[in-house]
Coordinates of C-alpha atoms in Angstrom, one line a residue:
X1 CA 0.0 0.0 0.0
X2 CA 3.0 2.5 0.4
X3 CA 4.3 1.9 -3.1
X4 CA 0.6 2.7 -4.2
X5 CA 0.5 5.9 -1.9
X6 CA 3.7 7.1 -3.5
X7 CA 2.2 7.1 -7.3
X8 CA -0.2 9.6 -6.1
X9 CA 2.7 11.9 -4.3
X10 CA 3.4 15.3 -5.7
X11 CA 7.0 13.8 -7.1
X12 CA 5.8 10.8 -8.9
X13 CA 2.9 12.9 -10.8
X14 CA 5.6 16.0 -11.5
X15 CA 7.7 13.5 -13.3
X16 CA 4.8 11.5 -14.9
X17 CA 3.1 14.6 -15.8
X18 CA 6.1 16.8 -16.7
X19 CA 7.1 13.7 -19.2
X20 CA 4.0 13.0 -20.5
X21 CA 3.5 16.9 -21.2
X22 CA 7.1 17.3 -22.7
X23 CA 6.3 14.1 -24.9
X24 CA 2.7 15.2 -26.6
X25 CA 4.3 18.6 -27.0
X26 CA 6.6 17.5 -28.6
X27 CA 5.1 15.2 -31.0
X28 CA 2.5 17.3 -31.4
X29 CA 4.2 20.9 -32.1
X30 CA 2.2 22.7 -29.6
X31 CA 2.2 24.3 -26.4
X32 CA -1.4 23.0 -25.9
X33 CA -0.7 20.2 -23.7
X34 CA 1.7 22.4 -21.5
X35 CA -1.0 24.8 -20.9
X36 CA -3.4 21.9 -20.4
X37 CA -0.7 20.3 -17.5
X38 CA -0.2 23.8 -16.0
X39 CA -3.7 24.6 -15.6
X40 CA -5.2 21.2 -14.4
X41 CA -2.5 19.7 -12.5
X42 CA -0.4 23.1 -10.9
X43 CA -3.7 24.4 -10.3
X44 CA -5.5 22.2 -8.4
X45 CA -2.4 22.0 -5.6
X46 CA -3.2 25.8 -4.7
X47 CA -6.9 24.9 -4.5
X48 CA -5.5 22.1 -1.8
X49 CA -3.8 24.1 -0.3
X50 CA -6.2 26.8 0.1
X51 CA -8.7 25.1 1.5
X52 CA -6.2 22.3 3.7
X53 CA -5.5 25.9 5.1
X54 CA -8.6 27.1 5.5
X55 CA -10.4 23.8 6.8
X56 CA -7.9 23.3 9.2
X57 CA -9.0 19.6 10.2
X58 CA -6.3 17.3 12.5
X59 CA -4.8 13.7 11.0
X60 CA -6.3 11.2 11.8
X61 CA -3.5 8.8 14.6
X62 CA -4.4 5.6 14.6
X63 CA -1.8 3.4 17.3
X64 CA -0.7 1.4 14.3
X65 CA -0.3 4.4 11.9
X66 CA 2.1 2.8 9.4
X67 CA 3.3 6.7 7.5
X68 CA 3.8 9.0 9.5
X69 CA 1.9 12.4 8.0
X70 CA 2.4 15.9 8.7
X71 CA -0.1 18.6 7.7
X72 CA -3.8 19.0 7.9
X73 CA -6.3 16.0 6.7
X74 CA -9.1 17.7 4.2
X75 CA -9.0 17.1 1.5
X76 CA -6.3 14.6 0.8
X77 CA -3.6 16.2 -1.6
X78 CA -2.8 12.5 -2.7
X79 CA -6.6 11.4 -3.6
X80 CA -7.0 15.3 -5.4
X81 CA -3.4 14.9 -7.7
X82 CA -3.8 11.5 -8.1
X83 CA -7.0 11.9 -9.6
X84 CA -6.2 15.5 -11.7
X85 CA -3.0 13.7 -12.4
X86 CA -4.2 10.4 -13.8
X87 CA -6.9 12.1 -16.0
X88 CA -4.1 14.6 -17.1
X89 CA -2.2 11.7 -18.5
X90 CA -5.0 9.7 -20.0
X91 CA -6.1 13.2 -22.0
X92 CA -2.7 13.6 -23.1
X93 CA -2.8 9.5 -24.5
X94 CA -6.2 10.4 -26.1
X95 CA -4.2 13.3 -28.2
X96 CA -2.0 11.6 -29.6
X97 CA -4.5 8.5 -30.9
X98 CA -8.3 8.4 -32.2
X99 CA -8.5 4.8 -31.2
X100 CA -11.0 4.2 -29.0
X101 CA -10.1 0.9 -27.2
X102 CA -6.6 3.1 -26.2
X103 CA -8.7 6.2 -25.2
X104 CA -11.0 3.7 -23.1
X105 CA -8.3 2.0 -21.4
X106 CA -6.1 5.1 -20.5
X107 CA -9.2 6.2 -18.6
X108 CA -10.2 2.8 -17.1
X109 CA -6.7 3.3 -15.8
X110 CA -7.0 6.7 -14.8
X111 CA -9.9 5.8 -12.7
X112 CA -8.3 2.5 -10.8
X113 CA -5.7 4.5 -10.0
X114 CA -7.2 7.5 -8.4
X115 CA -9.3 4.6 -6.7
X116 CA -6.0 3.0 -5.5
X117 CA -3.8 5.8 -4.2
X118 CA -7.3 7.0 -2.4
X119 CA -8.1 3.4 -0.5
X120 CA -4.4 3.2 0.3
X121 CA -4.7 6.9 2.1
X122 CA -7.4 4.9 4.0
X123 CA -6.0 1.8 4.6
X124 CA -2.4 3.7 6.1
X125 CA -4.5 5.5 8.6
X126 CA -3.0 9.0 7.3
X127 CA -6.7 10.4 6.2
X128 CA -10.5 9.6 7.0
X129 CA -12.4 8.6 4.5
X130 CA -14.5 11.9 3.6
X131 CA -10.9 13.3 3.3
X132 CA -10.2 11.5 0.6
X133 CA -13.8 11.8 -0.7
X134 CA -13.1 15.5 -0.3
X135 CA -9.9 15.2 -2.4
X136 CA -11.9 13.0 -5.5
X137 CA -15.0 15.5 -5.1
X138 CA -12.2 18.4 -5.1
X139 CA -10.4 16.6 -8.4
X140 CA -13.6 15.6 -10.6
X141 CA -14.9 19.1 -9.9
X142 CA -11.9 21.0 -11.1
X143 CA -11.5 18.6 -14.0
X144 CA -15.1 19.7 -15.1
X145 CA -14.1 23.2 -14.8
X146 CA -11.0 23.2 -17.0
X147 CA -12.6 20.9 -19.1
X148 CA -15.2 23.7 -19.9
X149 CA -12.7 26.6 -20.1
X150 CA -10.9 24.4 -23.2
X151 CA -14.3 23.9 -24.6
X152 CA -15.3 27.2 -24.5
X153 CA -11.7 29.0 -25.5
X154 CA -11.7 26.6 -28.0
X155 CA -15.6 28.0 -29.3
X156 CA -14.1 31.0 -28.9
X157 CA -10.4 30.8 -31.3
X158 CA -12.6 28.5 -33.6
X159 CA -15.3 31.6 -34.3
X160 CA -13.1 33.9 -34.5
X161 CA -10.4 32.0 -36.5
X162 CA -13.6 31.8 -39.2
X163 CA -12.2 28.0 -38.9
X164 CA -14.9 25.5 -39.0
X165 CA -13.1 22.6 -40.0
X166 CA -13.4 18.9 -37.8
X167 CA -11.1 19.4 -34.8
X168 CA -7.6 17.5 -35.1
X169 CA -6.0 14.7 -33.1
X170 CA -4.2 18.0 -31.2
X171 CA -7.1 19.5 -30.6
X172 CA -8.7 17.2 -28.3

């Protein structure tokens, strides 16, 4: 459970993410998918932040605590990134193919993942459970939001642009 903890720590998705956005960029040509990594996944560790801050709520300390945790519980960083940080990478996948059966799985993935690193939070006795609910709430919400602000700057360039063509592989 510790080695399923660590893929959701802030290292392990920097260097996932900051590969995985080098990569598409680079095959692609574009700064889209930095933007894309900026905005969901260096965002959403402010909004933790910001509101572990504000919230303010003790660890939980279970006798047989098996990581030891500093900081405050709500909403667990590791359940939020994971989950920002999973879907970041299987968007970035679903760029660079229009197969379906990969875009399906990178997502199936995505989502055991974000599963995993929360239950283990659990399981390690470092964060209640609504803490981690907190944290996927926190995650799914701030995906929808970014999601919607590339929709609608995309509306936006596309109008403007007078381009109407079918939106490339880069473009979603």
């Amino acid at each position: 459970m510790i080695a399923v903890t660590d893929l959701g720590s802030a290292v392990a998705l920097a260097v996932a993410s900051v590969a995985g956005v080098a990569y598409v960029s680079w095959r692609l040509r574009s700064w889209y998918p930095i933007a894309l990594g900026v905005l969901t996944l260096g965002l959403v560790q402010l909004l933790v932040l910001g509101i572990k801050v504000t919230i303010g709520r003790e660890r939980p300390n279970p006798p047989g605590q098996v990581v030891p945790e500093t900081g405050f519980s709500f909403p667990s960083g590791h359940s939020t990134s994971s989950l920002v940080g999973f879907a970041l990478l299987a968007w970035l996948v679903c760029m660079l193919t229009g197969n379906r059966t990969v875009w399906a799985t990178a997502w199936l993935a995505a989502a055991a993942g974000a599963v995993l690193v929360g239950l283990s939070r659990i399981y390690l006795g470092v964060h209640y459970p609504s803490d981690v609910l907190g944290g996927w709430m926190l995650g799914l919400t701030w995906l929808a939001v970014v999601a919607v602000a590339v929709w609608v700057w995309r509306a936006r360039t596309t109008s403007r642009n007078g381009n109407h063509r079918t939106r490339s592989t880069a473009q979603r």
